[in-house]
Every structure is written in C-alpha cells, then in structure tokens.
Amino acid sequence: MPARRNASGESLYDALVIGAGPAGLTAALYLARYRRRTLVLHDGRSRALGAPMAWNVPGFPDGISGADLVARLTEQAGRYGAEIELARVVCLSASAESASFAADLDDGRRLSARGLVLASGVITNEAVLDSGNHDAAVRNGALRYCPICDGYEHRGRKIAVLGSDLHGAAEAMFLRQYTDDVTLIPKWQVELTSGQRAELLASDVKIEERQLLRLAHRGGRIEVKLGGAENALCFDTLYPALGSQPRSELLAGLGLEGDADRCLPADAFAEPLMPGVYGAGDVLAGLDQISTATGHGAAAATRLHNWLRGVEGHVMADQH
Ligand SMILES: Cc1cc2nc3c(=O)[nH]c(=O)nc-3n(C[C@H](O)[C@H](O)[C@H](O)COP(=O)(O)OP(=O)(O)OC[C@H]3O[C@@H](n4cnc5c(N)ncnc54)[C@H](O)[C@@H]3O)c2cc1C
C-alpha cells in the first residue's frame, strides 16, 4: 500500500490503533485485510498477557493462554501488513484543516492518520499481598480477578471475595453458582445495607465483619488474617472485587470525555466518538471479555473502513 502524505509531506496512515490486546489486534487484522495502511501502537500492558489460561475463548476447547492468544493475533495482523510498534501514546489530537489525527509518542515522535481506533483497555486494581508473589498466585489460581472468566474452573472450592460493597456482594452472589462456600471479606469495612446483607445470608454467603490485616499467598492458597482472629483463614481462591480503571485519558486531547466511570460509550465500536474515531474492547462500558473485545475490534475496523470509503467516494449513493 503506497503511503499517503499530509499537507506537510509527512507519512499519513489510514488508521492508528491504540492498543495491542485482543480488540486492537483484531481491528488491525481487519483494517490490514481491507488494505488500509495501519499502525498499532501499544505500551505492552494488555490485560490478556496476565491471563494464565482462558477457557471461554470460542474455538479453543483446550483453552489458550492470554500471551499465546496475543502472539497469534500479532502474527495474524502482521501477515497482512499491519505494523505493530511498542510506544506509549501520550496525547492524541485532531486537525480539521488536514482532516487527520496526530499521536504524540513518549519517544518524541508524532505520527498522523486519517482514522483512529481506541482499544486501550483498563487497568485492574490489584490486591496487595503482604507475602508471596502476586503474579505467581494468579498463575496457580489462588488469586483471580474475573468470575465470568474462570468461576467455572473453581467450582466446589472454598472462595473468598475481597470488597464488602455492592460490587463485591454481586460478585460473591455470582460465585454461588459454582460453590456453596463463599465468604465476603471487607477491604476496610462492610458497606452493605441490611437488605443486601439479608440477601447474601439467604444465599448462604458468609459475611466477615472483622477488619482485614493482611493477605498472603502460601502453599498455593490465600491466607487472610483478620483483626481479633488468632489464626488466618485459608481459601483456595480469592477474588478481589476492587474494580478497574479505564485507560481513557487520551480522549481529552480530542476534546472528548468518558462516562461517569471514565469508560467510552458501550456502542463506540459502531457509533463514532467523532468522525473517524471508534473504540473497542474493555475501555468501552460493558462486558470485559476477550470475545467481546475481538467482536468490537472487527466492527470498529469495518465502520472505520467504510467511513474512509465514504470520504474517498467509493460507496454507492443509495447505500446508506
Ligand atoms: C488475570 C486475568 C485473567 C483473564 N482471563 C480471561 C479469560 O479467561 N477470558 C476472557 O475472555 N477474558 C479474560 N480476561 C480479560 C481479558 O484479558 C480482557 O477482556 C482483554 O484483554 C481485553 O482486551 P482489550 O484489547 O480491550 O484490552 P487489553 O488486552 O488490556 O489491551 C489494551 C492495550 O492498550 C494499550 N494501551 C493503553 N493505553 C495506551 C497508551 N497510552 N499508549 C500505548 N498503548 C496503550 C496497552 O499496552 C494494551 O496493548 C482476563 C483478565 C485478567 C487480568
């Protein structure tokens, strides 16, 4: 694909994709197959890289590790010409004059494109372990962050959920489908109404009232030391329900902002945030899953390609 140039003679990509997780790499795969000059920029922080084994990715009945999936998607997008670069985008901006977008990188470079896909994901708020290795605990299943992803793998086990607010309570209730031994542990204190407590107790979810002193990963399990308790409680798996932070800070440079939770709108893969700008994956409000992210990526890429075709005059007049 010949490189386009902007008015200043600089190389102009058809699309910049921010993020090399399942959403961004799928968008890049589709855009490259639409013969769009595509550059993926990422800072190496895909959440998928931390998934030891994903069992709910369609087409992988024996499971696939997040790192393996990202490697395969990278290879597949690259095969059709998508460029993939490790660099952090510090600012995005739009220029009406040159009908393009610019990305400023942490290495001082500025790159331009006619369209954008924001697939920048979220950052998980992690539990802090006083002893033992956090990532090793995730790898062996003692620490888990997503009951939708792997609740099934922990059926029948002794499970704790960290965070006694509505979010934690809902997660504990969700896990009751898999085991009858679920305990809610407060991060600071129990923040539940009497009605919420009653609902949990009616479903046999235990509610700890004592204050959390420390968490440890030992012998493949999680030890929870609570104030006033002589011995630590031991769980096969702990699910911290501490939420996550959308990586939506790049919206500001485009004059946009996220919702109250700083997410992009749930339909940003179909409805542009502004002409030529789409979103995909976890950074959108909704279900944070690999299959959702890849679906968003495909849809966002197709919308962007069709929008570019419209700009180029390659659509049927009666098509819309
Ligand atoms: C421990 C764990 C286990 C999981 N298990 C499963 C599972 O079994 N099944 C499942 O479906 N899902 C699972 N998930 C969730 C899954 O990983 C996410 O839903 C998926 O990775 C979302 O893809 P994404 O492309 O939207 O975001 P991500 O994969 O998080 O990718 C975001 C990308 O954006 C880049 N980025 C962000 N900001 C910038 C910037 N300013 N400049 C450059 N790059 C930037 C990052 O470097 C990264 O490449 C798990 C998550 C975790 C943490």
mmCIF file of C-alpha atoms and ligand atoms in Angstrom:
data_model
loop_
_atom_site.group_PDB
_atom_site.id
_atom_site.type_symbol
_atom_site.label_atom_id
_atom_site.label_comp_id
_atom_site.label_asym_id
_atom_site.label_seq_id
_atom_site.Cartn_x
_atom_site.Cartn_y
_atom_site.Cartn_z
ATOM 1 C CA MET A 1 0.000 0.000 0.000
ATOM 2 C CA PRO A 2 1.560 3.311 -1.017
ATOM 3 C CA ALA A 3 1.995 5.762 1.861
ATOM 4 C CA ARG A 4 -0.283 8.801 1.738
ATOM 5 C CA ARG A 5 1.181 12.140 2.809
ATOM 6 C CA ASN A 6 -0.446 15.016 4.657
ATOM 7 C CA ALA A 7 -0.191 18.683 3.561
ATOM 8 C CA SER A 8 3.260 18.941 5.234
ATOM 9 C CA GLY A 9 4.508 15.925 3.309
ATOM 10 C CA GLU A 10 4.541 13.643 6.381
ATOM 11 C CA SER A 11 3.590 9.993 6.074
ATOM 12 C CA LEU A 12 -0.110 9.509 6.815
ATOM 13 C CA TYR A 13 -1.513 6.189 7.990
ATOM 14 C CA ASP A 14 -5.084 5.265 7.153
ATOM 15 C CA ALA A 15 -5.562 4.108 10.733
ATOM 16 C CA LEU A 16 -3.792 4.288 14.044
ATOM 17 C CA VAL A 17 -4.909 1.651 16.514
ATOM 18 C CA ILE A 18 -4.071 2.360 20.151
ATOM 19 C CA GLY A 19 -3.645 -0.960 21.910
ATOM 20 C CA ALA A 20 -2.312 -4.408 21.066
ATOM 21 C CA GLY A 21 -4.725 -6.527 23.046
ATOM 22 C CA PRO A 22 -7.455 -8.702 21.500
ATOM 23 C CA ALA A 23 -9.513 -5.609 20.500
ATOM 24 C CA GLY A 24 -6.733 -3.588 18.866
ATOM 25 C CA LEU A 25 -5.090 -6.542 17.138
ATOM 26 C CA THR A 26 -8.406 -7.749 15.705
ATOM 27 C CA ALA A 27 -9.128 -4.217 14.461
ATOM 28 C CA ALA A 28 -5.661 -4.162 12.864
ATOM 29 C CA LEU A 29 -6.223 -7.558 11.242
ATOM 30 C CA TYR A 30 -9.465 -6.378 9.632
ATOM 31 C CA LEU A 31 -8.070 -2.986 8.596
ATOM 32 C CA ALA A 32 -4.993 -4.582 7.040
ATOM 33 C CA ARG A 33 -7.198 -7.015 5.127
ATOM 34 C CA TYR A 34 -9.200 -4.006 3.910
ATOM 35 C CA ARG A 35 -5.815 -2.845 2.548
ATOM 36 C CA ARG A 36 -5.641 0.089 4.928
ATOM 37 C CA ARG A 37 -2.194 1.278 5.994
ATOM 38 C CA THR A 38 -2.436 0.502 9.690
ATOM 39 C CA LEU A 39 -0.156 1.101 12.655
ATOM 40 C CA VAL A 40 -0.802 -0.397 16.087
ATOM 41 C CA LEU A 41 0.815 1.438 18.996
ATOM 42 C CA HIS A 42 0.981 -0.200 22.413
ATOM 43 C CA ASP A 43 2.873 0.062 25.672
ATOM 44 C CA GLY A 44 2.992 -3.662 26.392
ATOM 45 C CA ARG A 45 0.257 -3.670 29.039
ATOM 46 C CA SER A 46 -2.509 -5.818 27.528
ATOM 47 C CA ARG A 47 -4.515 -7.380 30.353
ATOM 48 C CA ALA A 48 -4.701 -10.531 28.269
ATOM 49 C CA LEU A 49 -0.976 -11.050 28.907
ATOM 50 C CA GLY A 50 -1.856 -11.713 32.564
ATOM 51 C CA ALA A 51 -4.457 -14.387 31.806
ATOM 52 C CA PRO A 52 -2.702 -17.708 32.541
ATOM 53 C CA MET A 53 -5.308 -19.737 30.660
ATOM 54 C CA ALA A 54 -8.590 -18.647 29.108
ATOM 55 C CA TRP A 55 -11.169 -21.407 28.736
ATOM 56 C CA ASN A 56 -14.011 -19.378 27.269
ATOM 57 C CA VAL A 57 -12.445 -18.151 24.042
ATOM 58 C CA PRO A 58 -14.578 -19.590 21.227
ATOM 59 C CA GLY A 59 -12.680 -22.086 19.093
ATOM 60 C CA PHE A 60 -10.150 -23.091 21.760
ATOM 61 C CA PRO A 61 -11.756 -26.067 23.545
ATOM 62 C CA ASP A 62 -8.491 -26.882 25.342
ATOM 63 C CA GLY A 63 -8.027 -23.281 26.484
ATOM 64 C CA ILE A 64 -5.395 -20.779 25.414
ATOM 65 C CA SER A 65 -3.134 -18.555 27.486
ATOM 66 C CA GLY A 66 -3.613 -14.820 27.033
ATOM 67 C CA ALA A 67 0.026 -14.442 25.980
ATOM 68 C CA ASP A 68 -0.353 -17.152 23.321
ATOM 69 C CA LEU A 69 -3.527 -15.508 22.001
ATOM 70 C CA VAL A 70 -1.853 -12.084 21.777
ATOM 71 C CA ALA A 71 1.140 -13.642 19.990
ATOM 72 C CA ARG A 72 -1.161 -15.357 17.480
ATOM 73 C CA LEU A 73 -3.193 -12.198 16.853
ATOM 74 C CA THR A 74 0.028 -10.198 16.426
ATOM 75 C CA GLU A 75 1.320 -12.705 13.885
ATOM 76 C CA GLN A 76 -2.005 -12.785 12.036
ATOM 77 C CA ALA A 77 -2.362 -8.979 11.755
ATOM 78 C CA GLY A 78 1.297 -8.649 10.751
ATOM 79 C CA ARG A 79 0.849 -11.194 7.976
ATOM 80 C CA TYR A 80 -1.433 -8.739 6.129
ATOM 81 C CA GLY A 81 0.854 -5.763 6.614
ATOM 82 C CA ALA A 82 -0.297 -4.166 9.881
ATOM 83 C CA GLU A 83 2.681 -2.512 11.589
ATOM 84 C CA ILE A 84 2.894 -3.039 15.340
ATOM 85 C CA GLU A 85 5.130 -0.840 17.491
ATOM 86 C CA LEU A 86 5.929 -0.660 21.179
ATOM 87 C CA ALA A 87 5.484 3.010 22.163
ATOM 88 C CA ARG A 88 3.252 4.856 24.606
ATOM 89 C CA VAL A 89 0.882 7.422 23.169
ATOM 90 C CA VAL A 90 0.930 10.472 25.432
ATOM 91 C CA CYS A 91 -1.540 12.641 23.526
ATOM 92 C CA LEU A 92 -3.997 12.452 20.630
ATOM 93 C CA SER A 93 -5.228 15.480 18.723
ATOM 94 C CA ALA A 94 -7.427 16.195 15.727
ATOM 95 C CA SER A 95 -6.720 18.636 12.916
ATOM 96 C CA ALA A 96 -9.777 19.728 10.938
ATOM 97 C CA GLU A 97 -7.501 21.531 8.483
ATOM 98 C CA SER A 98 -5.601 18.405 7.409
ATOM 99 C CA ALA A 99 -8.554 16.043 8.135
ATOM 100 C CA SER A 100 -6.266 13.880 10.220
ATOM 101 C CA PHE A 101 -5.343 12.871 13.749
ATOM 102 C CA ALA A 102 -1.930 13.068 15.389
ATOM 103 C CA ALA A 103 -0.487 10.805 18.066
ATOM 104 C CA ASP A 104 2.386 12.114 20.169
ATOM 105 C CA LEU A 105 4.585 9.322 21.467
ATOM 106 C CA ASP A 106 6.712 9.085 24.589
ATOM 107 C CA ASP A 107 9.843 8.943 22.411
ATOM 108 C CA GLY A 108 9.067 12.414 20.998
ATOM 109 C CA ARG A 109 7.734 11.299 17.614
ATOM 110 C CA ARG A 110 4.425 12.498 16.167
ATOM 111 C CA LEU A 111 2.505 10.165 13.828
ATOM 112 C CA SER A 112 -0.576 11.007 11.780
ATOM 113 C CA ALA A 113 -3.544 9.049 10.481
ATOM 114 C CA ARG A 114 -6.941 9.586 8.896
ATOM 115 C CA GLY A 115 -8.755 7.464 11.470
ATOM 116 C CA LEU A 116 -8.352 6.087 14.983
ATOM 117 C CA VAL A 117 -9.390 3.011 16.920
ATOM 118 C CA LEU A 118 -9.026 3.401 20.690
ATOM 119 C CA ALA A 119 -8.557 -0.081 22.143
ATOM 120 C CA SER A 120 -6.624 0.944 25.218
ATOM 121 C CA GLY A 121 -8.205 -1.379 27.780
ATOM 122 C CA VAL A 122 -8.392 -0.970 31.534
ATOM 123 C CA ILE A 123 -6.002 -1.429 34.444
ATOM 124 C CA THR A 124 -7.098 -3.900 37.117
ATOM 125 C CA ASN A 125 -6.972 -2.638 40.704
ATOM 126 C CA GLU A 126 -4.896 -5.421 42.205
ATOM 127 C CA ALA A 127 -4.887 -6.831 45.714
ATOM 128 C CA VAL A 128 -1.695 -6.202 47.672
ATOM 129 C CA LEU A 129 -0.154 -9.335 49.167
ATOM 130 C CA ASP A 130 1.980 -8.870 52.271
ATOM 131 C CA SER A 131 3.871 -12.017 51.440
ATOM 132 C CA GLY A 132 4.117 -14.297 48.443
ATOM 133 C CA ASN A 133 4.258 -13.345 44.805
ATOM 134 C CA HIS A 134 1.148 -11.733 43.276
ATOM 135 C CA ASP A 135 1.688 -12.970 39.720
ATOM 136 C CA ALA A 136 2.535 -16.495 40.896
ATOM 137 C CA ALA A 137 -0.741 -16.518 42.852
ATOM 138 C CA VAL A 138 -2.625 -15.536 39.670
ATOM 139 C CA ARG A 139 -0.820 -18.238 37.716
ATOM 140 C CA ASN A 140 -1.707 -21.030 40.130
ATOM 141 C CA GLY A 141 -5.327 -19.936 40.542
ATOM 142 C CA ALA A 142 -5.129 -18.741 44.179
ATOM 143 C CA LEU A 143 -5.826 -15.172 43.056
ATOM 144 C CA ARG A 144 -8.403 -14.483 40.361
ATOM 145 C CA TYR A 145 -9.957 -11.285 39.072
ATOM 146 C CA CYS A 146 -12.827 -12.320 36.828
ATOM 147 C CA PRO A 147 -15.516 -14.804 37.928
ATOM 148 C CA ILE A 148 -17.078 -14.673 34.444
ATOM 149 C CA CYS A 149 -13.736 -15.849 33.023
ATOM 150 C CA ASP A 150 -12.887 -18.635 35.430
ATOM 151 C CA GLY A 151 -15.578 -19.158 38.081
ATOM 152 C CA TYR A 152 -16.260 -22.478 36.352
ATOM 153 C CA GLU A 153 -12.694 -23.675 36.999
ATOM 154 C CA HIS A 154 -13.170 -23.064 40.744
ATOM 155 C CA ARG A 155 -16.423 -24.892 41.257
ATOM 156 C CA GLY A 156 -16.769 -26.663 44.574
ATOM 157 C CA ARG A 157 -13.841 -24.754 46.105
ATOM 158 C CA LYS A 158 -13.533 -22.510 49.133
ATOM 159 C CA ILE A 159 -13.700 -18.975 47.752
ATOM 160 C CA ALA A 160 -13.366 -15.501 49.272
ATOM 161 C CA VAL A 161 -14.334 -12.214 47.644
ATOM 162 C CA LEU A 162 -12.472 -9.101 48.790
ATOM 163 C CA GLY A 163 -14.607 -5.960 48.979
ATOM 164 C CA SER A 164 -17.794 -5.767 51.033
ATOM 165 C CA ASP A 165 -19.674 -3.236 48.956
ATOM 166 C CA LEU A 166 -22.385 -3.830 46.361
ATOM 167 C CA HIS A 167 -19.794 -4.707 43.704
ATOM 168 C CA GLY A 168 -18.214 -7.350 45.960
ATOM 169 C CA ALA A 169 -21.614 -8.625 47.085
ATOM 170 C CA ALA A 170 -22.743 -9.064 43.474
ATOM 171 C CA GLU A 171 -19.531 -10.935 42.684
ATOM 172 C CA ALA A 172 -19.984 -13.204 45.717
ATOM 173 C CA MET A 173 -23.579 -13.913 44.681
ATOM 174 C CA PHE A 174 -22.398 -14.712 41.124
ATOM 175 C CA LEU A 175 -19.853 -17.205 42.500
ATOM 176 C CA ARG A 176 -22.552 -19.063 44.463
ATOM 177 C CA GLN A 177 -23.425 -20.706 41.138
ATOM 178 C CA TYR A 178 -20.106 -22.541 41.398
ATOM 179 C CA THR A 179 -19.649 -23.331 45.076
ATOM 180 C CA ASP A 180 -21.588 -23.277 48.329
ATOM 181 C CA ASP A 181 -18.564 -21.934 50.245
ATOM 182 C CA VAL A 182 -18.273 -18.193 49.534
ATOM 183 C CA THR A 183 -17.112 -15.607 52.093
ATOM 184 C CA LEU A 184 -17.182 -11.842 51.671
ATOM 185 C CA ILE A 185 -14.175 -10.102 53.247
ATOM 186 C CA PRO A 186 -14.224 -6.322 53.804
ATOM 187 C CA LYS A 187 -11.345 -4.286 52.397
ATOM 188 C CA TRP A 188 -11.869 -1.634 55.068
ATOM 189 C CA GLN A 189 -15.354 -2.165 56.468
ATOM 190 C CA VAL A 190 -18.655 -3.725 55.439
ATOM 191 C CA GLU A 191 -20.601 -1.232 53.315
ATOM 192 C CA LEU A 192 -23.877 -3.082 52.818
ATOM 193 C CA THR A 193 -27.452 -2.203 53.647
ATOM 194 C CA SER A 194 -29.411 -4.532 55.914
ATOM 195 C CA GLY A 195 -31.403 -5.642 52.859
ATOM 196 C CA GLN A 196 -28.210 -6.547 50.960
ATOM 197 C CA ARG A 197 -26.879 -8.438 53.982
ATOM 198 C CA ALA A 198 -30.141 -10.372 54.230
ATOM 199 C CA GLU A 199 -29.993 -11.302 50.537
ATOM 200 C CA LEU A 200 -26.432 -12.599 50.895
ATOM 201 C CA LEU A 201 -27.211 -14.576 54.038
ATOM 202 C CA ALA A 202 -30.317 -16.050 52.394
ATOM 203 C CA SER A 203 -27.989 -17.357 49.667
ATOM 204 C CA ASP A 204 -25.572 -18.755 52.285
ATOM 205 C CA VAL A 205 -22.827 -16.246 51.501
ATOM 206 C CA LYS A 206 -20.798 -15.660 54.672
ATOM 207 C CA ILE A 207 -20.031 -12.046 55.596
ATOM 208 C CA GLU A 208 -16.864 -11.358 57.607
ATOM 209 C CA GLU A 209 -17.124 -8.271 59.826
ATOM 210 C CA ARG A 210 -13.554 -8.273 61.150
ATOM 211 C CA GLN A 211 -11.010 -5.911 59.688
ATOM 212 C CA LEU A 212 -8.543 -7.189 57.100
ATOM 213 C CA LEU A 213 -4.948 -7.080 58.398
ATOM 214 C CA ARG A 214 -3.001 -8.899 55.711
ATOM 215 C CA LEU A 215 -3.141 -11.222 52.716
ATOM 216 C CA ALA A 216 -0.543 -13.860 51.954
ATOM 217 C CA HIS A 217 -0.007 -16.445 49.241
ATOM 218 C CA ARG A 218 1.256 -19.629 50.845
ATOM 219 C CA GLY A 219 1.128 -23.279 49.801
ATOM 220 C CA GLY A 220 -0.932 -22.499 46.722
ATOM 221 C CA ARG A 221 -3.705 -20.877 48.796
ATOM 222 C CA ILE A 222 -4.533 -17.408 50.092
ATOM 223 C CA GLU A 223 -4.272 -16.728 53.803
ATOM 224 C CA VAL A 224 -6.446 -13.923 55.154
ATOM 225 C CA LYS A 225 -5.513 -12.528 58.554
ATOM 226 C CA LEU A 226 -8.341 -10.650 60.223
ATOM 227 C CA GLY A 227 -8.255 -8.403 63.304
ATOM 228 C CA GLY A 228 -9.058 -10.275 66.521
ATOM 229 C CA ALA A 229 -8.657 -13.711 64.912
ATOM 230 C CA GLU A 230 -5.979 -15.990 66.276
ATOM 231 C CA ASN A 231 -5.478 -17.921 63.041
ATOM 232 C CA ALA A 232 -5.566 -16.798 59.441
ATOM 233 C CA LEU A 233 -8.474 -18.002 57.315
ATOM 234 C CA CYS A 234 -7.399 -20.075 54.322
ATOM 235 C CA PHE A 235 -9.075 -20.008 50.899
ATOM 236 C CA ASP A 236 -8.458 -21.941 47.687
ATOM 237 C CA THR A 237 -9.106 -18.766 45.710
ATOM 238 C CA LEU A 238 -9.542 -15.069 46.447
ATOM 239 C CA TYR A 239 -11.370 -12.805 44.015
ATOM 240 C CA PRO A 240 -10.515 -9.142 44.743
ATOM 241 C CA ALA A 241 -13.578 -7.123 43.682
ATOM 242 C CA LEU A 242 -11.710 -3.834 43.601
ATOM 243 C CA GLY A 243 -12.745 -2.623 40.152
ATOM 244 C CA SER A 244 -10.555 -1.299 37.367
ATOM 245 C CA GLN A 245 -9.525 1.967 35.757
ATOM 246 C CA PRO A 246 -10.334 2.551 32.090
ATOM 247 C CA ARG A 247 -7.368 3.857 30.099
ATOM 248 C CA SER A 248 -9.453 6.603 28.505
ATOM 249 C CA GLU A 249 -7.177 9.547 29.296
ATOM 250 C CA LEU A 250 -6.328 10.024 25.593
ATOM 251 C CA LEU A 251 -9.901 11.244 24.943
ATOM 252 C CA ALA A 252 -9.032 14.633 26.451
ATOM 253 C CA GLY A 253 -6.752 15.645 23.563
ATOM 254 C CA LEU A 254 -9.655 15.050 21.172
ATOM 255 C CA GLY A 255 -11.935 17.255 23.259
ATOM 256 C CA LEU A 256 -13.919 14.210 24.425
ATOM 257 C CA GLU A 257 -14.570 12.627 27.795
ATOM 258 C CA GLY A 258 -15.751 9.263 29.076
ATOM 259 C CA ASP A 259 -18.819 8.464 31.172
ATOM 260 C CA ALA A 260 -19.023 8.807 34.970
ATOM 261 C CA ASP A 261 -16.775 5.707 35.280
ATOM 262 C CA ARG A 262 -14.413 7.136 32.631
ATOM 263 C CA CYS A 263 -15.431 4.418 30.126
ATOM 264 C CA LEU A 264 -16.119 5.045 26.451
ATOM 265 C CA PRO A 265 -19.772 4.536 25.421
ATOM 266 C CA ALA A 266 -20.795 0.874 25.068
ATOM 267 C CA ASP A 267 -21.558 1.348 21.347
ATOM 268 C CA ALA A 268 -18.347 3.215 20.399
ATOM 269 C CA PHE A 269 -17.388 0.292 18.128
ATOM 270 C CA ALA A 270 -20.359 1.220 15.916
ATOM 271 C CA GLU A 271 -21.169 4.858 16.628
ATOM 272 C CA PRO A 272 -18.103 7.078 16.137
ATOM 273 C CA LEU A 273 -16.923 9.222 19.049
ATOM 274 C CA MET A 274 -16.304 11.830 16.346
ATOM 275 C CA PRO A 275 -15.980 11.292 12.588
ATOM 276 C CA GLY A 276 -13.236 8.694 12.032
ATOM 277 C CA VAL A 277 -12.774 7.733 15.705
ATOM 278 C CA TYR A 278 -14.027 4.438 17.124
ATOM 279 C CA GLY A 279 -13.466 2.487 20.329
ATOM 280 C CA ALA A 280 -13.195 -1.232 21.073
ATOM 281 C CA GLY A 281 -12.681 -3.660 23.940
ATOM 282 C CA ASP A 282 -12.542 -3.271 27.704
ATOM 283 C CA VAL A 283 -12.248 0.533 27.567
ATOM 284 C CA LEU A 284 -15.904 0.603 26.499
ATOM 285 C CA ALA A 285 -18.630 0.271 29.144
ATOM 286 C CA GLY A 286 -19.833 -3.341 29.196
ATOM 287 C CA LEU A 287 -18.572 -6.898 29.385
ATOM 288 C CA ASP A 288 -14.781 -7.089 29.718
ATOM 289 C CA GLN A 289 -14.039 -10.278 27.828
ATOM 290 C CA ILE A 290 -11.747 -11.461 25.047
ATOM 291 C CA SER A 291 -14.614 -12.497 22.766
ATOM 292 C CA THR A 292 -16.332 -9.126 23.230
ATOM 293 C CA ALA A 293 -13.062 -7.300 22.536
ATOM 294 C CA THR A 294 -12.415 -9.172 19.290
ATOM 295 C CA GLY A 295 -16.017 -8.546 18.155
ATOM 296 C CA HIS A 296 -15.682 -4.838 18.904
ATOM 297 C CA GLY A 297 -12.362 -4.741 17.040
ATOM 298 C CA ALA A 298 -13.864 -6.291 13.905
ATOM 299 C CA ALA A 299 -16.878 -3.953 13.983
ATOM 300 C CA ALA A 300 -14.860 -0.787 14.677
ATOM 301 C CA ALA A 301 -12.417 -1.586 11.860
ATOM 302 C CA THR A 302 -15.241 -2.187 9.407
ATOM 303 C CA ARG A 303 -17.028 1.041 10.361
ATOM 304 C CA LEU A 304 -13.790 2.991 10.028
ATOM 305 C CA HIS A 305 -13.004 1.408 6.643
ATOM 306 C CA ASN A 306 -16.497 2.208 5.352
ATOM 307 C CA TRP A 307 -16.220 5.772 6.635
ATOM 308 C CA LEU A 308 -12.886 6.145 4.797
ATOM 309 C CA ARG A 309 -14.522 4.715 1.645
ATOM 310 C CA GLY A 310 -17.203 7.380 2.004
ATOM 311 C CA VAL A 311 -14.546 10.103 2.258
ATOM 312 C CA GLU A 312 -12.867 8.637 -0.837
ATOM 313 C CA GLY A 313 -16.164 8.471 -2.732
ATOM 314 C CA HIS A 314 -16.117 4.668 -3.084
ATOM 315 C CA VAL A 315 -19.635 3.925 -1.833
ATOM 316 C CA MET A 316 -22.916 3.564 -3.653
ATOM 317 C CA ALA A 317 -25.000 6.723 -3.320
ATOM 318 C CA ASP A 318 -28.044 4.684 -2.168
ATOM 319 C CA GLN A 319 -26.035 2.568 0.270
ATOM 320 C CA HIS A 320 -26.944 4.454 3.460
HETATM 321 C C1 LIG B 1 -5.878 -12.356 35.218
HETATM 322 C C2 LIG B 1 -6.843 -12.147 34.084
HETATM 323 C C3 LIG B 1 -7.472 -13.250 33.516
HETATM 324 C C4 LIG B 1 -8.386 -13.072 32.478
HETATM 325 N N1 LIG B 1 -8.970 -14.181 31.955
HETATM 326 C C5 LIG B 1 -9.851 -14.052 30.929
HETATM 327 C C6 LIG B 1 -10.498 -15.191 30.386
HETATM 328 O O1 LIG B 1 -10.269 -16.318 30.817
HETATM 329 N N2 LIG B 1 -11.380 -14.978 29.372
HETATM 330 C C7 LIG B 1 -11.675 -13.730 28.883
HETATM 331 O O2 LIG B 1 -12.487 -13.603 27.963
HETATM 332 N N3 LIG B 1 -11.071 -12.625 29.391
HETATM 333 C C8 LIG B 1 -10.175 -12.771 30.398
HETATM 334 N N4 LIG B 1 -9.579 -11.646 30.947
HETATM 335 C C9 LIG B 1 -9.967 -10.327 30.424
HETATM 336 C C10 LIG B 1 -9.224 -10.039 29.104
HETATM 337 O O3 LIG B 1 -7.833 -10.089 29.337
HETATM 338 C C11 LIG B 1 -9.635 -8.673 28.600
HETATM 339 O O4 LIG B 1 -11.059 -8.625 28.439
HETATM 340 C C12 LIG B 1 -8.985 -8.378 27.236
HETATM 341 O O5 LIG B 1 -7.578 -8.380 27.354
HETATM 342 C C13 LIG B 1 -9.471 -7.031 26.706
HETATM 343 O O6 LIG B 1 -8.824 -6.734 25.516
HETATM 344 P P1 LIG B 1 -8.545 -5.221 25.075
HETATM 345 O O7 LIG B 1 -7.838 -5.340 23.786
HETATM 346 O O8 LIG B 1 -9.782 -4.434 25.175
HETATM 347 O O9 LIG B 1 -7.597 -4.629 26.207
HETATM 348 P P2 LIG B 1 -6.137 -5.077 26.645
HETATM 349 O O10 LIG B 1 -5.880 -6.504 26.284
HETATM 350 O O11 LIG B 1 -5.966 -4.700 28.075
HETATM 351 O O12 LIG B 1 -5.179 -4.177 25.739
HETATM 352 C C14 LIG B 1 -5.070 -2.793 25.925
HETATM 353 C C15 LIG B 1 -3.908 -2.312 25.075
HETATM 354 O O13 LIG B 1 -3.859 -0.878 25.082
HETATM 355 C C16 LIG B 1 -2.512 -0.457 25.232
HETATM 356 N N5 LIG B 1 -2.510 0.928 25.694
HETATM 357 C C17 LIG B 1 -3.357 1.549 26.559
HETATM 358 N N6 LIG B 1 -3.065 2.866 26.669
HETATM 359 C C18 LIG B 1 -2.023 3.067 25.837
HETATM 360 C C19 LIG B 1 -1.257 4.228 25.500
HETATM 361 N N7 LIG B 1 -1.496 5.436 26.029
HETATM 362 N N8 LIG B 1 -0.243 4.090 24.607
HETATM 363 C C20 LIG B 1 0.034 2.896 24.046
HETATM 364 N N9 LIG B 1 -0.662 1.763 24.339
HETATM 365 C C21 LIG B 1 -1.665 1.867 25.212
HETATM 366 C C22 LIG B 1 -1.913 -1.499 26.172
HETATM 367 O O14 LIG B 1 -0.499 -1.544 26.096
HETATM 368 C C23 LIG B 1 -2.545 -2.772 25.577
HETATM 369 O O15 LIG B 1 -1.762 -3.209 24.475
HETATM 370 C C24 LIG B 1 -8.673 -11.778 31.986
HETATM 371 C C25 LIG B 1 -8.027 -10.660 32.554
HETATM 372 C C26 LIG B 1 -7.134 -10.839 33.588
HETATM 373 C C27 LIG B 1 -6.448 -9.630 34.187
#
